[in-house]
């Protein structure tokens, strides 16, 4: 079994601020740093640090060689990562205040992934392999369709959740990974009550596996026969960026290793509790021995 993560790569421009910038306001940042990020890249790094061998497919622009080097440093295979000199690498503007973040995305090369690149990449994968996707690249519906045609196991982290998700062939997804807001969106309900969200997800996707993270309230695994809860590990958070990506990578790596859901939730909870204690995205994801 091999894991193909087809996902975004962003330069994260991170500004620590006194308060989130208000309409009509100009404020100076307290600090600035540029990091490697993108939900796709972060999740590949998490999978690799968790010990899985992972292929990252995607697209960067003329300034994207550093991403290839960075992924290679963590033994992520970048043979399906295209460098297109006519594009700009995706980027994110991130405000950090009191450990919370606000993120503006510019897709850039992530939104220029075409059907040909998808076909050429998937040609090397089979029904023994796993596809992981997030919602930050173009041609998602085509990608899910084609991976399903091949019989791949498909895991979909629906972040960032938007209306486009409902234009994808969701019936072909095997495992959804969502937070509570994405879970409510995916279930098509307007509620922040966790019990209501879980019931609505079970009803709408009775044959799917679903992992739901709920911040302080921990995380859940839901399928037709069971709901399993995992508490958080309480820590002092300084920056929650990439906590969800860490959870996704560590959950998937452990789950694919031995199918033990409880263990996978526990490892994912531990790993993301470490991520929130560091600043930045990919760089704050722990190595497996830190757990
Ligand atoms: O999940 C965090 C990531 O979301 C950041 O690294 C940013 O690039 C956005 O994709």
PDB file of C-alpha atoms and ligand atoms in Angstrom:
ATOM      1  CA  UNK A   1       0.000   0.000   0.000  1.00  0.00           C
ATOM      2  CA  UNK A   2       1.212   3.489  -0.916  1.00  0.00           C
ATOM      3  CA  UNK A   3      -0.257   6.861   0.069  1.00  0.00           C
ATOM      4  CA  UNK A   4      -0.664   9.599  -2.508  1.00  0.00           C
ATOM      5  CA  UNK A   5      -1.449  13.003  -1.038  1.00  0.00           C
ATOM      6  CA  UNK A   6      -2.653  15.269  -3.866  1.00  0.00           C
ATOM      7  CA  UNK A   7      -2.712  18.671  -2.213  1.00  0.00           C
ATOM      8  CA  UNK A   8      -1.803  22.314  -1.812  1.00  0.00           C
ATOM      9  CA  UNK A   9       1.512  23.962  -1.030  1.00  0.00           C
ATOM     10  CA  UNK A  10       1.527  27.524   0.267  1.00  0.00           C
ATOM     11  CA  UNK A  11       3.983  30.093   1.439  1.00  0.00           C
ATOM     12  CA  UNK A  12       2.466  31.109   4.779  1.00  0.00           C
ATOM     13  CA  UNK A  13       3.013  34.795   5.551  1.00  0.00           C
ATOM     14  CA  UNK A  14       2.408  34.845   9.282  1.00  0.00           C
ATOM     15  CA  UNK A  15       1.736  38.066  11.195  1.00  0.00           C
ATOM     16  CA  UNK A  16       1.406  38.060  14.970  1.00  0.00           C
ATOM     17  CA  UNK A  17      -1.103  40.792  15.843  1.00  0.00           C
ATOM     18  CA  UNK A  18      -2.414  42.509  18.954  1.00  0.00           C
ATOM     19  CA  UNK A  19      -6.003  41.906  17.758  1.00  0.00           C
ATOM     20  CA  UNK A  20      -7.534  40.709  14.495  1.00  0.00           C
ATOM     21  CA  UNK A  21      -7.550  43.600  12.036  1.00  0.00           C
ATOM     22  CA  UNK A  22     -10.942  45.292  11.834  1.00  0.00           C
ATOM     23  CA  UNK A  23     -12.663  46.807   8.773  1.00  0.00           C
ATOM     24  CA  UNK A  24     -11.113  50.219   7.904  1.00  0.00           C
ATOM     25  CA  UNK A  25      -8.250  49.617  10.345  1.00  0.00           C
ATOM     26  CA  UNK A  26      -4.518  49.548   9.601  1.00  0.00           C
ATOM     27  CA  UNK A  27      -2.334  48.023  12.291  1.00  0.00           C
ATOM     28  CA  UNK A  28       1.306  47.052  12.511  1.00  0.00           C
ATOM     29  CA  UNK A  29       2.176  43.432  13.164  1.00  0.00           C
ATOM     30  CA  UNK A  30       4.160  42.441  16.258  1.00  0.00           C
ATOM     31  CA  UNK A  31       6.226  39.987  14.209  1.00  0.00           C
ATOM     32  CA  UNK A  32       6.421  38.457  10.749  1.00  0.00           C
ATOM     33  CA  UNK A  33       7.731  35.150   9.445  1.00  0.00           C
ATOM     34  CA  UNK A  34       7.364  33.205   6.196  1.00  0.00           C
ATOM     35  CA  UNK A  35       6.843  29.454   6.612  1.00  0.00           C
ATOM     36  CA  UNK A  36       6.151  26.402   4.490  1.00  0.00           C
ATOM     37  CA  UNK A  37       2.458  25.516   4.668  1.00  0.00           C
ATOM     38  CA  UNK A  38      -0.631  24.528   2.772  1.00  0.00           C
ATOM     39  CA  UNK A  39      -2.945  21.850   4.106  1.00  0.00           C
ATOM     40  CA  UNK A  40      -1.565  19.449   1.534  1.00  0.00           C
ATOM     41  CA  UNK A  41       2.091  19.968   2.393  1.00  0.00           C
ATOM     42  CA  UNK A  42       1.405  19.967   6.148  1.00  0.00           C
ATOM     43  CA  UNK A  43      -0.420  16.650   5.914  1.00  0.00           C
ATOM     44  CA  UNK A  44       2.353  15.068   3.848  1.00  0.00           C
ATOM     45  CA  UNK A  45       4.872  16.162   6.468  1.00  0.00           C
ATOM     46  CA  UNK A  46       2.668  14.751   9.243  1.00  0.00           C
ATOM     47  CA  UNK A  47       2.272  11.423   7.405  1.00  0.00           C
ATOM     48  CA  UNK A  48       6.024  11.221   6.804  1.00  0.00           C
ATOM     49  CA  UNK A  49       6.933  12.156  10.385  1.00  0.00           C
ATOM     50  CA  UNK A  50       4.445   9.526  11.557  1.00  0.00           C
ATOM     51  CA  UNK A  51       6.512   6.995   9.648  1.00  0.00           C
ATOM     52  CA  UNK A  52       4.522   6.458   6.462  1.00  0.00           C
ATOM     53  CA  UNK A  53       6.021   6.568   3.015  1.00  0.00           C
ATOM     54  CA  UNK A  54       4.118   9.234   1.115  1.00  0.00           C
ATOM     55  CA  UNK A  55       4.022  10.694  -2.391  1.00  0.00           C
ATOM     56  CA  UNK A  56       3.036  14.359  -2.616  1.00  0.00           C
ATOM     57  CA  UNK A  57       1.396  15.441  -5.891  1.00  0.00           C
ATOM     58  CA  UNK A  58       0.593  19.066  -6.616  1.00  0.00           C
ATOM     59  CA  UNK A  59       1.941  22.151  -8.303  1.00  0.00           C
ATOM     60  CA  UNK A  60       4.286  24.967  -7.325  1.00  0.00           C
ATOM     61  CA  UNK A  61       5.390  27.999  -9.323  1.00  0.00           C
ATOM     62  CA  UNK A  62       8.730  29.327 -10.445  1.00  0.00           C
ATOM     63  CA  UNK A  63       9.617  30.131  -6.831  1.00  0.00           C
ATOM     64  CA  UNK A  64       8.685  26.655  -5.580  1.00  0.00           C
ATOM     65  CA  UNK A  65      11.954  24.699  -5.548  1.00  0.00           C
ATOM     66  CA  UNK A  66      12.275  25.254  -1.788  1.00  0.00           C
ATOM     67  CA  UNK A  67       9.077  23.238  -1.255  1.00  0.00           C
ATOM     68  CA  UNK A  68      10.508  20.297  -3.159  1.00  0.00           C
ATOM     69  CA  UNK A  69      13.700  20.450  -1.082  1.00  0.00           C
ATOM     70  CA  UNK A  70      11.701  20.789   2.138  1.00  0.00           C
ATOM     71  CA  UNK A  71       9.496  17.754   1.393  1.00  0.00           C
ATOM     72  CA  UNK A  72      12.517  15.713   0.332  1.00  0.00           C
ATOM     73  CA  UNK A  73      14.236  16.558   3.615  1.00  0.00           C
ATOM     74  CA  UNK A  74      11.426  14.628   5.355  1.00  0.00           C
ATOM     75  CA  UNK A  75      11.591  11.792   2.792  1.00  0.00           C
ATOM     76  CA  UNK A  76       8.350  12.746   1.042  1.00  0.00           C
ATOM     77  CA  UNK A  77       8.540  11.577  -2.584  1.00  0.00           C
ATOM     78  CA  UNK A  78       8.029  14.584  -4.887  1.00  0.00           C
ATOM     79  CA  UNK A  79       8.130  12.798  -8.247  1.00  0.00           C
ATOM     80  CA  UNK A  80       4.507  13.911  -8.891  1.00  0.00           C
ATOM     81  CA  UNK A  81       5.027  17.496  -7.764  1.00  0.00           C
ATOM     82  CA  UNK A  82       5.114  19.746 -10.830  1.00  0.00           C
ATOM     83  CA  UNK A  83       7.119  22.978 -10.939  1.00  0.00           C
ATOM     84  CA  UNK A  84       5.471  25.323 -13.436  1.00  0.00           C
ATOM     85  CA  UNK A  85       7.479  28.453 -14.210  1.00  0.00           C
ATOM     86  CA  UNK A  86       4.372  30.193 -15.576  1.00  0.00           C
ATOM     87  CA  UNK A  87       2.630  30.103 -12.186  1.00  0.00           C
ATOM     88  CA  UNK A  88       3.068  31.643  -8.764  1.00  0.00           C
ATOM     89  CA  UNK A  89       3.155  29.271  -5.803  1.00  0.00           C
ATOM     90  CA  UNK A  90       0.066  29.459  -3.600  1.00  0.00           C
ATOM     91  CA  UNK A  91       0.239  31.587  -0.493  1.00  0.00           C
ATOM     92  CA  UNK A  92      -1.646  32.296   2.697  1.00  0.00           C
ATOM     93  CA  UNK A  93      -1.857  35.459   4.797  1.00  0.00           C
ATOM     94  CA  UNK A  94      -2.190  34.383   8.418  1.00  0.00           C
ATOM     95  CA  UNK A  95      -2.965  36.609  11.392  1.00  0.00           C
ATOM     96  CA  UNK A  96      -2.184  35.060  14.782  1.00  0.00           C
ATOM     97  CA  UNK A  97      -3.734  36.461  17.949  1.00  0.00           C
ATOM     98  CA  UNK A  98      -4.001  34.693  21.316  1.00  0.00           C
ATOM     99  CA  UNK A  99      -3.056  31.374  19.645  1.00  0.00           C
ATOM    100  CA  UNK A 100      -6.011  31.616  17.218  1.00  0.00           C
ATOM    101  CA  UNK A 101      -5.603  32.322  13.528  1.00  0.00           C
ATOM    102  CA  UNK A 102      -7.352  33.899  10.569  1.00  0.00           C
ATOM    103  CA  UNK A 103      -6.279  32.765   7.126  1.00  0.00           C
ATOM    104  CA  UNK A 104      -6.683  34.265   3.653  1.00  0.00           C
ATOM    105  CA  UNK A 105      -5.683  31.950   0.811  1.00  0.00           C
ATOM    106  CA  UNK A 106      -4.459  32.695  -2.668  1.00  0.00           C
ATOM    107  CA  UNK A 107      -4.517  29.402  -4.581  1.00  0.00           C
ATOM    108  CA  UNK A 108      -1.975  30.256  -7.304  1.00  0.00           C
ATOM    109  CA  UNK A 109      -0.479  27.077  -8.782  1.00  0.00           C
ATOM    110  CA  UNK A 110      -2.687  24.930  -6.497  1.00  0.00           C
ATOM    111  CA  UNK A 111      -5.659  26.031  -8.589  1.00  0.00           C
ATOM    112  CA  UNK A 112      -3.951  25.155 -11.865  1.00  0.00           C
ATOM    113  CA  UNK A 113      -3.916  21.391 -11.442  1.00  0.00           C
ATOM    114  CA  UNK A 114      -5.373  19.988 -14.642  1.00  0.00           C
ATOM    115  CA  UNK A 115      -6.869  16.675 -15.718  1.00  0.00           C
ATOM    116  CA  UNK A 116      -3.704  15.687 -17.551  1.00  0.00           C
ATOM    117  CA  UNK A 117      -1.571  15.974 -14.400  1.00  0.00           C
ATOM    118  CA  UNK A 118      -4.170  13.956 -12.497  1.00  0.00           C
ATOM    119  CA  UNK A 119      -4.249  11.223 -15.165  1.00  0.00           C
ATOM    120  CA  UNK A 120      -0.467  11.030 -15.390  1.00  0.00           C
ATOM    121  CA  UNK A 121      -0.118  10.768 -11.606  1.00  0.00           C
ATOM    122  CA  UNK A 122      -2.876   8.231 -11.025  1.00  0.00           C
ATOM    123  CA  UNK A 123      -1.523   6.037 -13.841  1.00  0.00           C
ATOM    124  CA  UNK A 124       1.091   4.798 -11.348  1.00  0.00           C
ATOM    125  CA  UNK A 125      -1.400   3.925  -8.570  1.00  0.00           C
ATOM    126  CA  UNK A 126      -3.824   1.046  -8.082  1.00  0.00           C
ATOM    127  CA  UNK A 127      -6.564  -0.371  -5.889  1.00  0.00           C
ATOM    128  CA  UNK A 128      -3.941  -1.234  -3.263  1.00  0.00           C
ATOM    129  CA  UNK A 129      -3.211   2.459  -2.712  1.00  0.00           C
ATOM    130  CA  UNK A 130      -4.705   5.343  -0.760  1.00  0.00           C
ATOM    131  CA  UNK A 131      -5.529   8.864  -1.963  1.00  0.00           C
ATOM    132  CA  UNK A 132      -5.624  11.706   0.566  1.00  0.00           C
ATOM    133  CA  UNK A 133      -7.095  15.050  -0.524  1.00  0.00           C
ATOM    134  CA  UNK A 134      -8.038  18.381   1.034  1.00  0.00           C
ATOM    135  CA  UNK A 135     -10.133  21.148  -0.531  1.00  0.00           C
ATOM    136  CA  UNK A 136      -7.376  23.505  -1.717  1.00  0.00           C
ATOM    137  CA  UNK A 137      -6.691  22.346  -5.296  1.00  0.00           C
ATOM    138  CA  UNK A 138      -8.535  22.474  -8.619  1.00  0.00           C
ATOM    139  CA  UNK A 139     -10.326  19.611 -10.405  1.00  0.00           C
ATOM    140  CA  UNK A 140     -11.245  17.826  -7.184  1.00  0.00           C
ATOM    141  CA  UNK A 141     -14.323  16.115  -8.644  1.00  0.00           C
ATOM    142  CA  UNK A 142     -12.280  14.680 -11.496  1.00  0.00           C
ATOM    143  CA  UNK A 143      -9.551  13.527  -9.110  1.00  0.00           C
ATOM    144  CA  UNK A 144     -12.017  11.730  -6.819  1.00  0.00           C
ATOM    145  CA  UNK A 145     -13.792  10.151  -9.815  1.00  0.00           C
ATOM    146  CA  UNK A 146     -10.582   8.837 -11.342  1.00  0.00           C
ATOM    147  CA  UNK A 147      -9.131   7.544  -8.055  1.00  0.00           C
ATOM    148  CA  UNK A 148     -12.414   5.742  -7.382  1.00  0.00           C
ATOM    149  CA  UNK A 149     -12.358   4.205 -10.863  1.00  0.00           C
ATOM    150  CA  UNK A 150      -8.960   2.771  -9.911  1.00  0.00           C
ATOM    151  CA  UNK A 151     -10.384   1.367  -6.701  1.00  0.00           C
ATOM    152  CA  UNK A 152      -8.199   3.518  -4.427  1.00  0.00           C
ATOM    153  CA  UNK A 153      -9.262   4.098  -0.799  1.00  0.00           C
ATOM    154  CA  UNK A 154     -10.139   7.821  -0.670  1.00  0.00           C
ATOM    155  CA  UNK A 155      -9.700   9.985   2.441  1.00  0.00           C
ATOM    156  CA  UNK A 156     -11.034  13.542   2.167  1.00  0.00           C
ATOM    157  CA  UNK A 157     -10.258  16.283   4.673  1.00  0.00           C
ATOM    158  CA  UNK A 158     -12.948  18.783   3.630  1.00  0.00           C
ATOM    159  CA  UNK A 159     -10.982  21.835   4.814  1.00  0.00           C
ATOM    160  CA  UNK A 160     -11.520  24.568   3.879  1.00  0.00           C
ATOM    161  CA  UNK A 161     -15.239  23.780   3.718  1.00  0.00           C
ATOM    162  CA  UNK A 162     -17.195  25.596   1.022  1.00  0.00           C
ATOM    163  CA  UNK A 163     -20.076  25.052  -1.387  1.00  0.00           C
ATOM    164  CA  UNK A 164     -17.795  23.446  -3.979  1.00  0.00           C
ATOM    165  CA  UNK A 165     -17.569  20.348  -1.775  1.00  0.00           C
ATOM    166  CA  UNK A 166     -21.139  19.426  -2.708  1.00  0.00           C
ATOM    167  CA  UNK A 167     -20.227  19.363  -6.407  1.00  0.00           C
ATOM    168  CA  UNK A 168     -17.757  16.520  -5.737  1.00  0.00           C
ATOM    169  CA  UNK A 169     -18.806  12.845  -5.952  1.00  0.00           C
ATOM    170  CA  UNK A 170     -18.874  12.438  -2.154  1.00  0.00           C
ATOM    171  CA  UNK A 171     -20.401   8.959  -2.454  1.00  0.00           C
ATOM    172  CA  UNK A 172     -16.980   7.828  -3.715  1.00  0.00           C
ATOM    173  CA  UNK A 173     -15.151   8.982  -0.577  1.00  0.00           C
ATOM    174  CA  UNK A 174     -14.379   6.282   2.021  1.00  0.00           C
ATOM    175  CA  UNK A 175     -13.235   8.419   4.962  1.00  0.00           C
ATOM    176  CA  UNK A 176     -14.106  12.033   5.794  1.00  0.00           C
ATOM    177  CA  UNK A 177     -11.943  14.026   8.198  1.00  0.00           C
ATOM    178  CA  UNK A 178     -13.680  17.189   9.416  1.00  0.00           C
ATOM    179  CA  UNK A 179     -13.789  19.628  12.290  1.00  0.00           C
ATOM    180  CA  UNK A 180     -17.119  20.521  13.889  1.00  0.00           C
ATOM    181  CA  UNK A 181     -17.812  23.425  11.512  1.00  0.00           C
ATOM    182  CA  UNK A 182     -16.935  21.338   8.458  1.00  0.00           C
ATOM    183  CA  UNK A 183     -18.948  18.456   9.926  1.00  0.00           C
ATOM    184  CA  UNK A 184     -22.061  20.605  10.243  1.00  0.00           C
ATOM    185  CA  UNK A 185     -21.505  21.906   6.707  1.00  0.00           C
ATOM    186  CA  UNK A 186     -21.019  18.403   5.341  1.00  0.00           C
ATOM    187  CA  UNK A 187     -24.164  17.225   7.105  1.00  0.00           C
ATOM    188  CA  UNK A 188     -26.031  20.228   5.674  1.00  0.00           C
ATOM    189  CA  UNK A 189     -27.192  21.550   9.062  1.00  0.00           C
ATOM    190  CA  UNK A 190     -26.832  24.849  10.871  1.00  0.00           C
ATOM    191  CA  UNK A 191     -25.892  23.727  14.383  1.00  0.00           C
ATOM    192  CA  UNK A 192     -22.931  23.887  16.722  1.00  0.00           C
ATOM    193  CA  UNK A 193     -24.257  21.147  18.989  1.00  0.00           C
ATOM    194  CA  UNK A 194     -21.880  18.202  18.706  1.00  0.00           C
ATOM    195  CA  UNK A 195     -24.493  15.494  19.334  1.00  0.00           C
ATOM    196  CA  UNK A 196     -26.723  16.988  16.639  1.00  0.00           C
ATOM    197  CA  UNK A 197     -23.805  17.160  14.186  1.00  0.00           C
ATOM    198  CA  UNK A 198     -22.805  13.531  14.834  1.00  0.00           C
ATOM    199  CA  UNK A 199     -26.373  12.280  14.381  1.00  0.00           C
ATOM    200  CA  UNK A 200     -26.797  14.304  11.186  1.00  0.00           C
ATOM    201  CA  UNK A 201     -23.522  12.960   9.752  1.00  0.00           C
ATOM    202  CA  UNK A 202     -24.510   9.375  10.599  1.00  0.00           C
ATOM    203  CA  UNK A 203     -27.856   9.842   8.913  1.00  0.00           C
ATOM    204  CA  UNK A 204     -26.514  11.497   5.768  1.00  0.00           C
ATOM    205  CA  UNK A 205     -23.445   9.253   5.319  1.00  0.00           C
ATOM    206  CA  UNK A 206     -24.452   5.910   6.864  1.00  0.00           C
ATOM    207  CA  UNK A 207     -21.836   3.859   4.990  1.00  0.00           C
ATOM    208  CA  UNK A 208     -18.864   6.206   5.521  1.00  0.00           C
ATOM    209  CA  UNK A 209     -16.095   6.378   8.078  1.00  0.00           C
ATOM    210  CA  UNK A 210     -15.907   9.864   9.606  1.00  0.00           C
ATOM    211  CA  UNK A 211     -13.328  11.452  11.888  1.00  0.00           C
ATOM    212  CA  UNK A 212     -14.598  14.590  13.601  1.00  0.00           C
ATOM    213  CA  UNK A 213     -12.333  16.895  15.608  1.00  0.00           C
ATOM    214  CA  UNK A 214     -14.029  19.219  18.054  1.00  0.00           C
ATOM    215  CA  UNK A 215     -11.341  21.378  19.694  1.00  0.00           C
ATOM    216  CA  UNK A 216     -11.500  21.230  23.491  1.00  0.00           C
ATOM    217  CA  UNK A 217     -14.173  18.535  23.271  1.00  0.00           C
ATOM    218  CA  UNK A 218     -11.775  16.069  21.715  1.00  0.00           C
ATOM    219  CA  UNK A 219     -12.350  13.956  18.632  1.00  0.00           C
ATOM    220  CA  UNK A 220     -14.693  11.246  17.408  1.00  0.00           C
ATOM    221  CA  UNK A 221     -14.612   8.340  15.014  1.00  0.00           C
ATOM    222  CA  UNK A 222     -18.007   7.509  13.558  1.00  0.00           C
ATOM    223  CA  UNK A 223     -19.105   4.648  11.345  1.00  0.00           C
ATOM    224  CA  UNK A 224     -22.246   2.525  10.889  1.00  0.00           C
ATOM    225  CA  UNK A 225     -21.611   0.455  14.012  1.00  0.00           C
ATOM    226  CA  UNK A 226     -19.791   2.709  16.479  1.00  0.00           C
ATOM    227  CA  UNK A 227     -18.905   6.151  17.775  1.00  0.00           C
ATOM    228  CA  UNK A 228     -15.532   6.330  19.565  1.00  0.00           C
ATOM    229  CA  UNK A 229     -14.496   9.394  21.583  1.00  0.00           C
ATOM    230  CA  UNK A 230     -10.964  10.624  22.311  1.00  0.00           C
ATOM    231  CA  UNK A 231     -10.146  13.370  24.826  1.00  0.00           C
ATOM    232  CA  UNK A 232      -7.640  16.099  24.055  1.00  0.00           C
ATOM    233  CA  UNK A 233      -4.279  16.319  25.798  1.00  0.00           C
ATOM    234  CA  UNK A 234      -4.469  19.673  27.577  1.00  0.00           C
ATOM    235  CA  UNK A 235      -1.551  21.983  26.838  1.00  0.00           C
ATOM    236  CA  UNK A 236      -0.802  25.700  26.607  1.00  0.00           C
ATOM    237  CA  UNK A 237      -1.414  26.569  22.949  1.00  0.00           C
ATOM    238  CA  UNK A 238       0.608  29.294  21.251  1.00  0.00           C
ATOM    239  CA  UNK A 239      -0.458  28.743  17.621  1.00  0.00           C
ATOM    240  CA  UNK A 240      -3.123  26.324  16.398  1.00  0.00           C
ATOM    241  CA  UNK A 241      -2.082  26.513  12.728  1.00  0.00           C
ATOM    242  CA  UNK A 242      -1.702  22.995  11.239  1.00  0.00           C
ATOM    243  CA  UNK A 243      -3.181  21.268  14.312  1.00  0.00           C
ATOM    244  CA  UNK A 244      -5.912  19.797  12.096  1.00  0.00           C
ATOM    245  CA  UNK A 245      -3.357  18.797   9.467  1.00  0.00           C
ATOM    246  CA  UNK A 246      -1.259  17.052  12.111  1.00  0.00           C
ATOM    247  CA  UNK A 247      -4.336  15.219  13.356  1.00  0.00           C
ATOM    248  CA  UNK A 248      -5.211  14.086   9.831  1.00  0.00           C
ATOM    249  CA  UNK A 249      -1.692  12.865   9.033  1.00  0.00           C
ATOM    250  CA  UNK A 250      -1.133  11.064  12.323  1.00  0.00           C
ATOM    251  CA  UNK A 251      -4.621   9.531  12.382  1.00  0.00           C
ATOM    252  CA  UNK A 252      -4.313   8.227   8.837  1.00  0.00           C
ATOM    253  CA  UNK A 253      -0.777   6.885   9.277  1.00  0.00           C
ATOM    254  CA  UNK A 254      -1.720   4.928  12.390  1.00  0.00           C
ATOM    255  CA  UNK A 255      -5.085   3.756  11.042  1.00  0.00           C
ATOM    256  CA  UNK A 256      -3.569   2.505   7.786  1.00  0.00           C
ATOM    257  CA  UNK A 257      -0.819   0.744   9.732  1.00  0.00           C
ATOM    258  CA  UNK A 258      -3.052  -1.569  11.790  1.00  0.00           C
ATOM    259  CA  UNK A 259      -6.693  -0.436  11.549  1.00  0.00           C
ATOM    260  CA  UNK A 260      -6.820   0.297  15.308  1.00  0.00           C
ATOM    261  CA  UNK A 261      -9.095   3.350  15.473  1.00  0.00           C
ATOM    262  CA  UNK A 262      -8.661   4.030  19.212  1.00  0.00           C
ATOM    263  CA  UNK A 263      -4.904   4.028  18.928  1.00  0.00           C
ATOM    264  CA  UNK A 264      -5.039   6.217  15.826  1.00  0.00           C
ATOM    265  CA  UNK A 265      -7.228   8.818  17.591  1.00  0.00           C
ATOM    266  CA  UNK A 266      -4.921   8.812  20.603  1.00  0.00           C
ATOM    267  CA  UNK A 267      -1.761   9.289  18.543  1.00  0.00           C
ATOM    268  CA  UNK A 268      -3.421  12.032  16.493  1.00  0.00           C
ATOM    269  CA  UNK A 269      -4.554  13.831  19.669  1.00  0.00           C
ATOM    270  CA  UNK A 270      -1.053  13.625  21.151  1.00  0.00           C
ATOM    271  CA  UNK A 271       0.617  14.823  17.958  1.00  0.00           C
ATOM    272  CA  UNK A 272      -1.688  17.809  17.506  1.00  0.00           C
ATOM    273  CA  UNK A 273      -1.260  18.786  21.166  1.00  0.00           C
ATOM    274  CA  UNK A 274       2.451  19.159  20.399  1.00  0.00           C
ATOM    275  CA  UNK A 275       1.827  21.100  17.176  1.00  0.00           C
ATOM    276  CA  UNK A 276      -0.191  23.797  18.980  1.00  0.00           C
ATOM    277  CA  UNK A 277       2.717  24.412  21.365  1.00  0.00           C
ATOM    278  CA  UNK A 278       4.949  25.544  18.505  1.00  0.00           C
ATOM    279  CA  UNK A 279       4.679  28.395  16.021  1.00  0.00           C
ATOM    280  CA  UNK A 280       4.097  27.902  12.314  1.00  0.00           C
ATOM    281  CA  UNK A 281       2.598  25.152  10.187  1.00  0.00           C
ATOM    282  CA  UNK A 282       4.720  22.224   8.911  1.00  0.00           C
ATOM    283  CA  UNK A 283       7.633  23.136  11.180  1.00  0.00           C
ATOM    284  CA  UNK A 284       5.577  22.625  14.334  1.00  0.00           C
ATOM    285  CA  UNK A 285       4.489  19.072  13.455  1.00  0.00           C
ATOM    286  CA  UNK A 286       6.250  16.622  15.797  1.00  0.00           C
ATOM    287  CA  UNK A 287       8.394  13.631  14.926  1.00  0.00           C
ATOM    288  CA  UNK A 288       6.883  10.294  16.016  1.00  0.00           C
ATOM    289  CA  UNK A 289       9.377   9.822  18.851  1.00  0.00           C
ATOM    290  CA  UNK A 290       8.209  13.093  20.455  1.00  0.00           C
ATOM    291  CA  UNK A 291       4.776  11.600  21.101  1.00  0.00           C
TER     292      UNK A 291
HETATM  293  O1  LIG B   1      -4.128  24.237   7.906  1.00  0.00           O
HETATM  294  C1  LIG B   1      -3.195  25.282   7.918  1.00  0.00           C
HETATM  295  C2  LIG B   1      -2.876  25.694   6.517  1.00  0.00           C
HETATM  296  O2  LIG B   1      -4.022  26.256   5.908  1.00  0.00           O
HETATM  297  C3  LIG B   1      -1.825  26.771   6.416  1.00  0.00           C
HETATM  298  O3  LIG B   1      -0.531  26.245   6.351  1.00  0.00           O
HETATM  299  C4  LIG B   1      -2.252  27.579   5.183  1.00  0.00           C
HETATM  300  O4  LIG B   1      -1.355  27.510   4.135  1.00  0.00           O
HETATM  301  C5  LIG B   1      -3.614  27.021   4.802  1.00  0.00           C
HETATM  302  O5  LIG B   1      -3.580  26.159   3.729  1.00  0.00           O
END
